[in-house]
Every structure is written in C-alpha cells, then in structure tokens.
CSV table of C-alpha atoms in Angstrom, one decimal:
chain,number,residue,atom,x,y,z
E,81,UNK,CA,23.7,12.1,-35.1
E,82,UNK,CA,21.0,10.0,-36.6
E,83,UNK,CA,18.9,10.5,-33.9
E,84,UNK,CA,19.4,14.3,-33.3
E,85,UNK,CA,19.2,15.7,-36.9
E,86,UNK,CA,16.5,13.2,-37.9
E,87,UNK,CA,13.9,11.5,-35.5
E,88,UNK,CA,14.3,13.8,-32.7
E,89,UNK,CA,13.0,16.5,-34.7
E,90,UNK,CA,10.4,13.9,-36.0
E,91,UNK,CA,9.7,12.7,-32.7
E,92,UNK,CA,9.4,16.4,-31.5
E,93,UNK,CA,6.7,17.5,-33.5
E,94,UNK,CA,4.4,14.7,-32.3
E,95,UNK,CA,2.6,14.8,-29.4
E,96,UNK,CA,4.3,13.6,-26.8
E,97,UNK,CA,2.6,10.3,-25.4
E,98,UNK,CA,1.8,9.4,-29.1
E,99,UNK,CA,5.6,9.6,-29.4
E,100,UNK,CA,6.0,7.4,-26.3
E,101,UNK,CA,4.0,4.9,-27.9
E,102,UNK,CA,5.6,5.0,-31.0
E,103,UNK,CA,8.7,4.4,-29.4
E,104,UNK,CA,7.6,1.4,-27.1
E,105,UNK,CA,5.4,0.0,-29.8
E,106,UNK,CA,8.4,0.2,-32.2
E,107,UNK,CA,10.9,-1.5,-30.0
E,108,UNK,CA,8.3,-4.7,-29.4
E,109,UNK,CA,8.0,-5.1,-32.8
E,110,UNK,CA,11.5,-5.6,-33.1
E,111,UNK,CA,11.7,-7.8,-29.8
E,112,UNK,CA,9.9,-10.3,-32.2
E,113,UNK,CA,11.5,-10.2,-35.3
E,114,UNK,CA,14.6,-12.8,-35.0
E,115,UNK,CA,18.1,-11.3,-35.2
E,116,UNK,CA,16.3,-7.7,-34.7
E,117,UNK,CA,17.7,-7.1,-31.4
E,118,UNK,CA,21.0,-8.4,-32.2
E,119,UNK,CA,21.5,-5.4,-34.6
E,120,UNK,CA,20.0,-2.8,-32.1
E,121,UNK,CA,22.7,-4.5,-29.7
E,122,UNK,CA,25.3,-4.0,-32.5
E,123,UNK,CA,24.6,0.0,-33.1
E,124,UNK,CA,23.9,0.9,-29.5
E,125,UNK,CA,24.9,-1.8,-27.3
E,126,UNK,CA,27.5,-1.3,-24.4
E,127,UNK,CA,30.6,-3.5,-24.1
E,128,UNK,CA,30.5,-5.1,-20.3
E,129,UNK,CA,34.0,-3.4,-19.3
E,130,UNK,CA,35.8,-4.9,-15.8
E,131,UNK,CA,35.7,-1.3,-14.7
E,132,UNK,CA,31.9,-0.6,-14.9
E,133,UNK,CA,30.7,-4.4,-14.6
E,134,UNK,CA,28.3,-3.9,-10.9
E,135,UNK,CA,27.3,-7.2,-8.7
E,136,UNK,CA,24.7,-5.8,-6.5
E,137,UNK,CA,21.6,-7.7,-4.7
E,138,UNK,CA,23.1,-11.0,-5.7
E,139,UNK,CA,22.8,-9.5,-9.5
E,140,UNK,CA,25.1,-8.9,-12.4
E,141,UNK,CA,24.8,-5.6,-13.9
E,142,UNK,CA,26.9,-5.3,-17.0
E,143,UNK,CA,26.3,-1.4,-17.4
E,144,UNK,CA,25.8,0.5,-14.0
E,145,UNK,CA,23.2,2.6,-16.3
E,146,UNK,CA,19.7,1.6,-16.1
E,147,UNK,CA,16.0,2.9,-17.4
E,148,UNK,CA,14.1,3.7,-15.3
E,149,UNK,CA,10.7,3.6,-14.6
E,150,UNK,CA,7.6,5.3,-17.1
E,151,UNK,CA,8.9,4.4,-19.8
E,152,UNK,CA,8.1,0.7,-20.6
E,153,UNK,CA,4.8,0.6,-18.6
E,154,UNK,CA,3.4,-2.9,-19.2
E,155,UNK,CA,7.2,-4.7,-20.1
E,156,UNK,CA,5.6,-4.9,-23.5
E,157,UNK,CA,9.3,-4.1,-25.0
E,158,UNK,CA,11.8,-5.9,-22.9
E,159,UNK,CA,13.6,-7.6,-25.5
E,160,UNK,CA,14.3,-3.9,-27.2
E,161,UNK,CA,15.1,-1.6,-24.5
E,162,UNK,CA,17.9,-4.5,-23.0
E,163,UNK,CA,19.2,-4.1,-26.8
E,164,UNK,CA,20.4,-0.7,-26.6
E,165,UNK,CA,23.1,-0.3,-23.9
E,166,UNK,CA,21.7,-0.4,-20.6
E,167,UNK,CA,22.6,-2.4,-17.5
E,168,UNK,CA,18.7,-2.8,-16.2
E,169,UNK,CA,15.9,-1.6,-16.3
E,170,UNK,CA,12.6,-0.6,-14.4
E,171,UNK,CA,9.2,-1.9,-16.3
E,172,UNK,CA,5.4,-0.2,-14.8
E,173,UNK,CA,5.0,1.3,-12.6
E,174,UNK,CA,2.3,-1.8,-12.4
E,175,UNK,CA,-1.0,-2.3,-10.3
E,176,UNK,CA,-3.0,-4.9,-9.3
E,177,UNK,CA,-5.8,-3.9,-11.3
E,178,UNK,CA,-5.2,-1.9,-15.0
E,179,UNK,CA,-6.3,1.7,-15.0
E,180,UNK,CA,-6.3,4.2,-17.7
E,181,UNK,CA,-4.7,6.9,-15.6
E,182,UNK,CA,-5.6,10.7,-15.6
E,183,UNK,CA,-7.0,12.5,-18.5
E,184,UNK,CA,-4.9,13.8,-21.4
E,185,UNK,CA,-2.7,15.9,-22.3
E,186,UNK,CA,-0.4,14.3,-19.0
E,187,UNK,CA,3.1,14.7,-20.4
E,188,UNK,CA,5.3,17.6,-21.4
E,189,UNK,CA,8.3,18.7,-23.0
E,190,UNK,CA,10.3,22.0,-21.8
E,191,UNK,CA,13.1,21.7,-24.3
E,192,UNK,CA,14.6,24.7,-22.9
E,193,UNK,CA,14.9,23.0,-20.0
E,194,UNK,CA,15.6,19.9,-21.2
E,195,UNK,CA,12.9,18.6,-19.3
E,196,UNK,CA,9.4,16.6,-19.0
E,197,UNK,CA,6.5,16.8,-16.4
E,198,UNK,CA,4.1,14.4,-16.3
E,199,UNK,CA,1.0,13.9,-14.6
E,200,UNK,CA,0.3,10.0,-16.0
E,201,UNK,CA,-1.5,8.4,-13.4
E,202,UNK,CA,-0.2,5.0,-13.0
E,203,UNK,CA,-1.8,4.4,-16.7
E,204,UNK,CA,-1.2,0.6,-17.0
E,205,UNK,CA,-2.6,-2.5,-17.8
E,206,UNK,CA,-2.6,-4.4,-14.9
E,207,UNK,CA,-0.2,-7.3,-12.9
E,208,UNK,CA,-1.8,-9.9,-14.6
E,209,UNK,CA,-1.4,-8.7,-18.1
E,210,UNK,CA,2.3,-8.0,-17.2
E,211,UNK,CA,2.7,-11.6,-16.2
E,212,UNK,CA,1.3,-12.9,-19.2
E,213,UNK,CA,4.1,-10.8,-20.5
E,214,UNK,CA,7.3,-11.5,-19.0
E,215,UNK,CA,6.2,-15.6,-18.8
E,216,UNK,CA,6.6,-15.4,-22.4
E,217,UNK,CA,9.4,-12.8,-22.7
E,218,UNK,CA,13.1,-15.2,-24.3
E,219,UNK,CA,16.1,-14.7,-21.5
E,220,UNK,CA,17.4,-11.6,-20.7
E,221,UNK,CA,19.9,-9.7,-21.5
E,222,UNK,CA,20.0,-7.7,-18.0
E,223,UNK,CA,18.2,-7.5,-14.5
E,224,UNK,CA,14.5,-6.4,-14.9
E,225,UNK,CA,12.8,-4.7,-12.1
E,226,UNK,CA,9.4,-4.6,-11.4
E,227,UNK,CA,7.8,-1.4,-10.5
E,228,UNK,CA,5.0,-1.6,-8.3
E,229,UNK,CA,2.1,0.9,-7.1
E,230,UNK,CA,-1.5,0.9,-5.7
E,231,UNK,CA,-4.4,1.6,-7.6
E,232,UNK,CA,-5.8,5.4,-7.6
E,233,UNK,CA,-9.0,3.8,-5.8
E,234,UNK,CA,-7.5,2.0,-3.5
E,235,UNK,CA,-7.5,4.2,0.1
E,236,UNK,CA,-3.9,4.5,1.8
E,237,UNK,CA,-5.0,2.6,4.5
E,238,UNK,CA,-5.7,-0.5,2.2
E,239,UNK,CA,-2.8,0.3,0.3
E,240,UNK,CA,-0.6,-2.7,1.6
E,241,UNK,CA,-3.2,-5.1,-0.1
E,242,UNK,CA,-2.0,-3.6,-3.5
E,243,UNK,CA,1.3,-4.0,-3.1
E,244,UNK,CA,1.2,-7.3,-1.8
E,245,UNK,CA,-1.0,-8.7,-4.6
E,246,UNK,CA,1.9,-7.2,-7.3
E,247,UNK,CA,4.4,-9.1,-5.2
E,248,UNK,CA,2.2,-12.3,-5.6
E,249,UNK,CA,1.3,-12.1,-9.4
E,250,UNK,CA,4.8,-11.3,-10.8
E,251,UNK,CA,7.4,-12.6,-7.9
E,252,UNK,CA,8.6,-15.3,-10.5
E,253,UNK,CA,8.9,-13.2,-13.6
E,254,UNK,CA,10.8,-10.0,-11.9
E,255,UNK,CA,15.0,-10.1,-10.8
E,256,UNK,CA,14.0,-7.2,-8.6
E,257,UNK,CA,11.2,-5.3,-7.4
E,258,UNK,CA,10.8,-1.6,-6.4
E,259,UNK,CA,7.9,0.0,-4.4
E,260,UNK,CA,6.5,3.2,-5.6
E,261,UNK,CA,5.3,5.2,-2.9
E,262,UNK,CA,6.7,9.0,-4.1
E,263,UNK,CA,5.1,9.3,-7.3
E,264,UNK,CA,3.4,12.9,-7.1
E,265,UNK,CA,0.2,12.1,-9.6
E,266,UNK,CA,-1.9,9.4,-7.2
E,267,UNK,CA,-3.7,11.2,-4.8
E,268,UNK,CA,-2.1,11.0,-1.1
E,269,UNK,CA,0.3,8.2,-2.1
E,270,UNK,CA,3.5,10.2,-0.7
E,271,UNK,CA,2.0,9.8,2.6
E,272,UNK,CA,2.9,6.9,2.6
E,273,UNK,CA,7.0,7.5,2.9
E,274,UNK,CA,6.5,8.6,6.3
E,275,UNK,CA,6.6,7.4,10.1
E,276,UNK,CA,4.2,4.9,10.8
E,277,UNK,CA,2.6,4.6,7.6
E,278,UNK,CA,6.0,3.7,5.5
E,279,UNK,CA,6.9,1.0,8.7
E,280,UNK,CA,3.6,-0.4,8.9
E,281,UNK,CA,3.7,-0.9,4.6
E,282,UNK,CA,7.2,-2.1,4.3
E,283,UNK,CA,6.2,-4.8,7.4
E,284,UNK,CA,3.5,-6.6,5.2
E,285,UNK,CA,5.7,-5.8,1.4
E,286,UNK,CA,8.2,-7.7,3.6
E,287,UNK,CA,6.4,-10.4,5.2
E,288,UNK,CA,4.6,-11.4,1.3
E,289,UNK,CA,8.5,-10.8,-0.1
E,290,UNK,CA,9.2,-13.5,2.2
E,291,UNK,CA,6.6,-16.1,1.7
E,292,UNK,CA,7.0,-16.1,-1.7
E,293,UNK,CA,10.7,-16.4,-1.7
E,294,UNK,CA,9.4,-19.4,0.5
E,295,UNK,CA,7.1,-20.4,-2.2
E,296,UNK,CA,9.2,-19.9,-5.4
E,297,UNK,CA,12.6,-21.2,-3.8
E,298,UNK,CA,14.4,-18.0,-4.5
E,299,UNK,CA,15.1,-14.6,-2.5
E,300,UNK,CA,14.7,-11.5,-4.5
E,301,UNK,CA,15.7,-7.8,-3.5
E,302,UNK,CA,13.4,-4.9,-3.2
E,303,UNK,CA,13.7,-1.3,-3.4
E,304,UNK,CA,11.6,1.7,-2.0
E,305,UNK,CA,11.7,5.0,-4.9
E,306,UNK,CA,11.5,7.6,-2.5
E,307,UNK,CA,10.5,11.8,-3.5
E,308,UNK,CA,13.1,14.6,-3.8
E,309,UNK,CA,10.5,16.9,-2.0
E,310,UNK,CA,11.0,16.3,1.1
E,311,UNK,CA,12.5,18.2,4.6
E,312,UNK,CA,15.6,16.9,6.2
E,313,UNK,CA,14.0,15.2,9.3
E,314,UNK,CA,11.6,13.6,7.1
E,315,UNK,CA,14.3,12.3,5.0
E,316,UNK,CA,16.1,11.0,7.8
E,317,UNK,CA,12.9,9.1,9.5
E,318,UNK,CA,12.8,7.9,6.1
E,319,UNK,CA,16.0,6.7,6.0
E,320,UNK,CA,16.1,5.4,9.7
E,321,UNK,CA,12.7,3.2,8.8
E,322,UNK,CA,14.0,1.6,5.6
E,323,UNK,CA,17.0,0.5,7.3
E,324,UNK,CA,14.9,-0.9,9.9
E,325,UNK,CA,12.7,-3.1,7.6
E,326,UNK,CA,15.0,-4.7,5.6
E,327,UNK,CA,14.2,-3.6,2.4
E,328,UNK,CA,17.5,-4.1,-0.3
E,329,UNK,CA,17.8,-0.2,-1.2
E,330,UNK,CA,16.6,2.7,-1.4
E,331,UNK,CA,16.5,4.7,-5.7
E,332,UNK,CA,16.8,8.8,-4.9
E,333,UNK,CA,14.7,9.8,-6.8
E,334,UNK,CA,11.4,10.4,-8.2
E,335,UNK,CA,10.4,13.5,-10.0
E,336,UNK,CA,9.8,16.6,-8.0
E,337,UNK,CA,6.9,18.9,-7.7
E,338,UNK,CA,9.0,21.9,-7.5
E,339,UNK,CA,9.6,24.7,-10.7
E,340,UNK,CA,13.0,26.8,-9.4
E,341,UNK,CA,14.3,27.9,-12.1
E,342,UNK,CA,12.4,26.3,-15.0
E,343,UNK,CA,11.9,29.4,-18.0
E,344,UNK,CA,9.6,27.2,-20.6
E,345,UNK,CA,6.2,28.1,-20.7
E,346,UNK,CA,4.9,24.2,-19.7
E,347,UNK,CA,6.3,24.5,-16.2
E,348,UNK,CA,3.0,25.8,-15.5
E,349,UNK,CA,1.7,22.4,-16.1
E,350,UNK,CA,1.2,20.2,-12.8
E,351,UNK,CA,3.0,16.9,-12.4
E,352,UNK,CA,6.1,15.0,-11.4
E,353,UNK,CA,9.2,17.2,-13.2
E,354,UNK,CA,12.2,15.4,-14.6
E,355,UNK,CA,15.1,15.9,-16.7
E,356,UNK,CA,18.1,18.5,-15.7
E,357,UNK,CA,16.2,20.5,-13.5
E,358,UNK,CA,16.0,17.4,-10.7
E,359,UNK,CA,19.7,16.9,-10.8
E,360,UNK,CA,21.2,18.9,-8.2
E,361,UNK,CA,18.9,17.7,-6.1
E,362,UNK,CA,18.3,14.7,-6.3
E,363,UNK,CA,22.1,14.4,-6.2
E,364,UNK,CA,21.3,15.7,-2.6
E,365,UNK,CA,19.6,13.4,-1.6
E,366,UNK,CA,21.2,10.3,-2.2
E,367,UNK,CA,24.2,12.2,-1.2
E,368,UNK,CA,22.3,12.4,2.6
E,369,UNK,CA,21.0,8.7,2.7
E,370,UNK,CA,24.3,7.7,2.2
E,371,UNK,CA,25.5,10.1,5.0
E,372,UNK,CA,22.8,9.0,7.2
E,373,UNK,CA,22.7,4.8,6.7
E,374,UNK,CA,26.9,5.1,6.4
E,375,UNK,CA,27.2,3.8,3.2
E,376,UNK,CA,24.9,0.4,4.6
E,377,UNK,CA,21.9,0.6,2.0
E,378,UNK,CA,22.8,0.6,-1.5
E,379,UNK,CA,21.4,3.7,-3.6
E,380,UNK,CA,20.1,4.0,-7.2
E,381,UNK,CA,20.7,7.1,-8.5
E,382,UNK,CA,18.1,8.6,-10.6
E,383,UNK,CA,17.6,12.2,-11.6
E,384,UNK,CA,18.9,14.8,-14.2
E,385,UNK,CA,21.8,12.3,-15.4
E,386,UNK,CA,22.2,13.2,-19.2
E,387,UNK,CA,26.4,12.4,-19.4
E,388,UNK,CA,29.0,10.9,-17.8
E,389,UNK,CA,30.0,13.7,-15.5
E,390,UNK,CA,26.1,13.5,-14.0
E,391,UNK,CA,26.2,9.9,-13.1
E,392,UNK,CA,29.8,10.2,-11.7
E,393,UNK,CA,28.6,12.7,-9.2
E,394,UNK,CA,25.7,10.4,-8.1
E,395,UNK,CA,28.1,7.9,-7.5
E,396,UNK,CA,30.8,10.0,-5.9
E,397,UNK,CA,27.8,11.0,-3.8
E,398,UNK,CA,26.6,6.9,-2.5
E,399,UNK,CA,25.1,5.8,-5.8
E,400,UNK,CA,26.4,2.1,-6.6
E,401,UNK,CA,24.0,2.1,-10.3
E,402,UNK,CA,22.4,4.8,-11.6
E,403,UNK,CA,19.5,4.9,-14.4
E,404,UNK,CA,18.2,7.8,-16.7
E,405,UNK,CA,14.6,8.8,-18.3
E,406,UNK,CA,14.8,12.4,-19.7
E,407,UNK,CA,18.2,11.9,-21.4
E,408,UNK,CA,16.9,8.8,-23.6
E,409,UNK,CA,14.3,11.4,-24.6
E,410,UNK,CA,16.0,14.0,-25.6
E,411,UNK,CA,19.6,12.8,-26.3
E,412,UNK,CA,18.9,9.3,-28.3
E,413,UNK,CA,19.5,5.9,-27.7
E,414,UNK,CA,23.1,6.5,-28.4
E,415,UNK,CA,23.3,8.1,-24.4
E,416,UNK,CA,24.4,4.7,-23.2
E,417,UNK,CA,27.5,4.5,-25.1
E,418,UNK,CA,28.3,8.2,-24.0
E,419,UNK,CA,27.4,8.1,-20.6
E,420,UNK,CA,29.8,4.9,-20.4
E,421,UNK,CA,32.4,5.8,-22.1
E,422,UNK,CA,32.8,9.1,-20.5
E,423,UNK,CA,32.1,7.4,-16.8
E,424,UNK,CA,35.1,5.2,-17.4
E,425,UNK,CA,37.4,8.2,-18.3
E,426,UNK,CA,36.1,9.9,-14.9
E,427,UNK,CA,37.4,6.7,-13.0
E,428,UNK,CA,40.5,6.6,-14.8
E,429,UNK,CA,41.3,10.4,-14.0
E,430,UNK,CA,40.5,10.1,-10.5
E,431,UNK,CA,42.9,6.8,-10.3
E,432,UNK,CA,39.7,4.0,-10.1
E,433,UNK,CA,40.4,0.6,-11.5
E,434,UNK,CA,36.5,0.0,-10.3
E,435,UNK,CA,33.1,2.0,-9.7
E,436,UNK,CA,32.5,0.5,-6.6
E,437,UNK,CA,35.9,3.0,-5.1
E,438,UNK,CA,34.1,6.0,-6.3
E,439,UNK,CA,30.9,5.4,-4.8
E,440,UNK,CA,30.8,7.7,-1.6
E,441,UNK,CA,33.8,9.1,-2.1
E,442,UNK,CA,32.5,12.5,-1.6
E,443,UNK,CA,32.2,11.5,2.1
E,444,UNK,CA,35.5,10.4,2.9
C-alpha cells in the first residue's frame, strides 16, 4: 500500500530512466549502510518455505522468483535487490567494453497496459567495472547471474570474442551466467539464435566456459535468453542446437517486438516490449521448449508474470524458476511476498507438496 498510494505515483511522474536510477542508486546506498538491508529483508523479504525452496545447476534458490535482467545494469545494488524477496537475480546485460547505449528517451511506460518498451542499448559500464564490483560486494544472500552481450560495434561475425572476454573478466565473481543474444535494440544480434551462427557461438562460449572452470577450479552453469518472436521451426532448431552444445538452460523470454493488442499511445514507440502484454506468449514458448527437449533442459520463465497465478502457469508449462521485471515496476517491491504466497496456495490446491511436481505438468 505504501508503495501504490505513495511512491508509485511519485515514481510515475518522473521520467522514467531518471526513476530507474533513482531506484538503483537508492538501493546501493543502502547496500552500504550496515543493518540497512537487514530491515529491507524484514519488510519485504520472503521466508525460504520447503515447498518453493529450488536446487537447480548445482544452486540453492530459496524463492523460485528472480529479477531479471535491465534492471541492475552494472551489479551496482546487489546487496539491495537480494534484500527484498527474490530467489536470484540477473545483473547487465554487461559487455566487454562500457557503452552509453542509444539516445534518449529509450524507455516507456503504457500503464494501461501495464507495460514498458525499451530501446536501451546495452547502456553499461563495462566487464571490468562490474568486476571491480562484485570483488568487493559482502556474501550473498542468493545466486547472482551474470548477463552477458556484445558490444553494438562489434560485427556478428566477431561476436564470440565478446562473449568470451565477459566469461574471462567476471567467471569468479558470477554463480551463473546467461548469454544474451535476443535482445531486439543491438543491431542484428538476434541473428545470432539461429542455425549455424547460434552452434558456431555457443561452441567457443563453451569451450572458454570450460577453461576457466579449469582455471578457477569450479564449474559454473550458463543460460542462452532466447526472443519470443520467433516461427516454430526456428524455435525448434533453436531448441535442437542448445541441447546439442551443452549449455545449462534455456530463460523464454526476452521482450517482443510485436504491439497486438496494446491501446496506450507509447506502443508506437520502438523497442523490446515487456510487462502483461508478453505473457501469453512467452508462456508459449517455454511451454514448446519443454515439449520439444522432453522436459531435459531446464527453463526460466520470464515474461508478463505480475501474481501467483502467472508464474504457476509458466511452471505448469516447463518453467523450474521464474523471474519478473515489469511487475516490480508497477506493483512494488512488496510483489515477492505476493507472488509467493499465492504460488504456494496454487500448489497446495492442485495437491503439490513441491514445485518441482508442477513443473510440466501441462504436458502429462
């Protein structure tokens, strides 16, 4: 209620990247304050129940409810976002090299829609800065993944080189990395998802995944982030080469290019759309890679998930975790307990005593 009657209006009237900052900038200050995050744990921290508690990739996940990627660009507030009630979270998307992304405005509200587009650009400060970062950082609350992506200048066919140099400057600060190939705002960087492209990429994000789990004495997972805006077949090469490369999972999905349905008068905007428009479909599609890899590579559901009810059906449909964006945004950080609490009361109508029975349920 707090947050609803009285910041969210605040927040509103702001523009909405200053209000971003605001928000990110607000939670590092309180990362360093001793005790700070202790009481942001205390009014809108999640309670690690048997029923919901996820091991996945050799990782404990107290909350299968995550943030995902966008929001906490450079990990500059950590110790804040693992304070208010989520399982993990995703920190860049990060590049080799910083870049100040496109030009503003880049990012939208359509509260009628209950929705944001954005058209960011990768804006970041670079690997190096986020190592300097997270080799500092206190221990963890929860998992942190690393979200990684090429530079705008840096030509698809080169593209590997970026990845690989992410993978080297922050393999020993990250519990899990993801590969960001579906964003929409980086010129031609969806081609790389498919056929020979996406196998010839994951080969040498594999092959440096491997030498420095050589080097650092420790295997970690990776995930490929994969578009909602895409055909059947090319979902299913998709599918059929992630299996294929060894890669730890697959998160379905990014934000879509498309505007069915959207009535506010930003849709016009360009970008990558997110928030309750993506839902249904997104849903989709992790409901097919699940169909298609039979339930063998683990799914992180991410896409319109605002309540319980939301991230129940991404499970239902193959989704072991799940993670939200737009519903932080618009519904407060108060989302986590909700979204929990009503997720276990799903899995106690349905006759659950775990999450993991629900997930693909739809398909049996």
């Amino acid at each position: 209620m707090l947050y609803r009657n009285i910041a969210k209006p605040l927040f509103f009237k702001i523009d909405p990247e200053k209000a971003h900052h605001l928000v990110v900038g607000g939670l590092h200050t309180v990362g360093s304050i001793p005790g700070a995050t202790h009481a942001l744990n205390s009014l809108w921290g999640v309670k690690e129940t048997s029923d919901l508690a996820v091991d996945l990739f050799g990782l404990h996940f107290h909350s299968p409810v995550g943030l995902a990627a966008g929001l906490d660009k450079n990990a500059a507030s950590v110790e804040g976002f693992s304070s208010i009630g989520f399982g993990f979270m995703e920190v860049g998307t990060v590049t080799p090299k910083g870049q100040p992304g496109n030009e503003q405005p880049r990012l939208f509200r359509l509260p009628s829609d209950e929705a944001l587009i954005n058209r960011m650009g990768f804006n970041n400060e670079g690997a190096e800065a986020m190592a300097r970062r997270l080799s500092t950082s206190r221990s963890r609350r929860i998992p942190v993944a690393i979200n990684i992506g090429k530079n705008k200048d840096t030509p698809n066919e080169e593209a590997y080189m970026d990845y690989q140099k992410c993978i080297r400057t922050l393999y020993p600060y990250g519990d899990f990395f993801v590969v960001n190939i579906s964003s929409p705002n980086t010129p031609d960087l969806r081609n790389l998802q498919y056929g020979n492209d996406l196998s010839s990429l994951l080969g040498f994000i594999m092959e440096e995944m491997k030498a420095q789990s050589i080097k650092h004495g420790a295997t970690k997972p990776i995930l490929v982030k994969i578009a909602p805006d895409v055909s059947d077949i090319e979902l299913e090469s998709m599918i059929d080469v992630l299996e294929s490369s060894g890669v730890s999972g697959v998160i379905g999905t990014n934000t879509t290019l498309s505007r069915e349905g959207l009535n506010h008068q930003s849709a016009k905007e360009s970008g990558g759309l997110s928030g309750k428009p993506l839902r249904s479909r997104s849903t989709e599609i992790i409901s097919r890679i699940y169909k298609r890899s039979h339930g063998r590579l683990p799914i992180i559901g991410s896409g319109g998930i605002f309540t319980g009810k939301d991230a129940y059906e991404k499970i239902k449909a193959g989704a072991s975790l799940v993670e939200i964006y737009t519903a932080l945004i618009y519904e407060g950080p108060d989302v986590n307990r909700r979204i929990h609490a009503e997720l276990r009361k799903c899995l106690q109508q349905d006759g659950f005593k775990h999450i993991s029975e629900a997930v693909g349920v739809d398909h049996n």
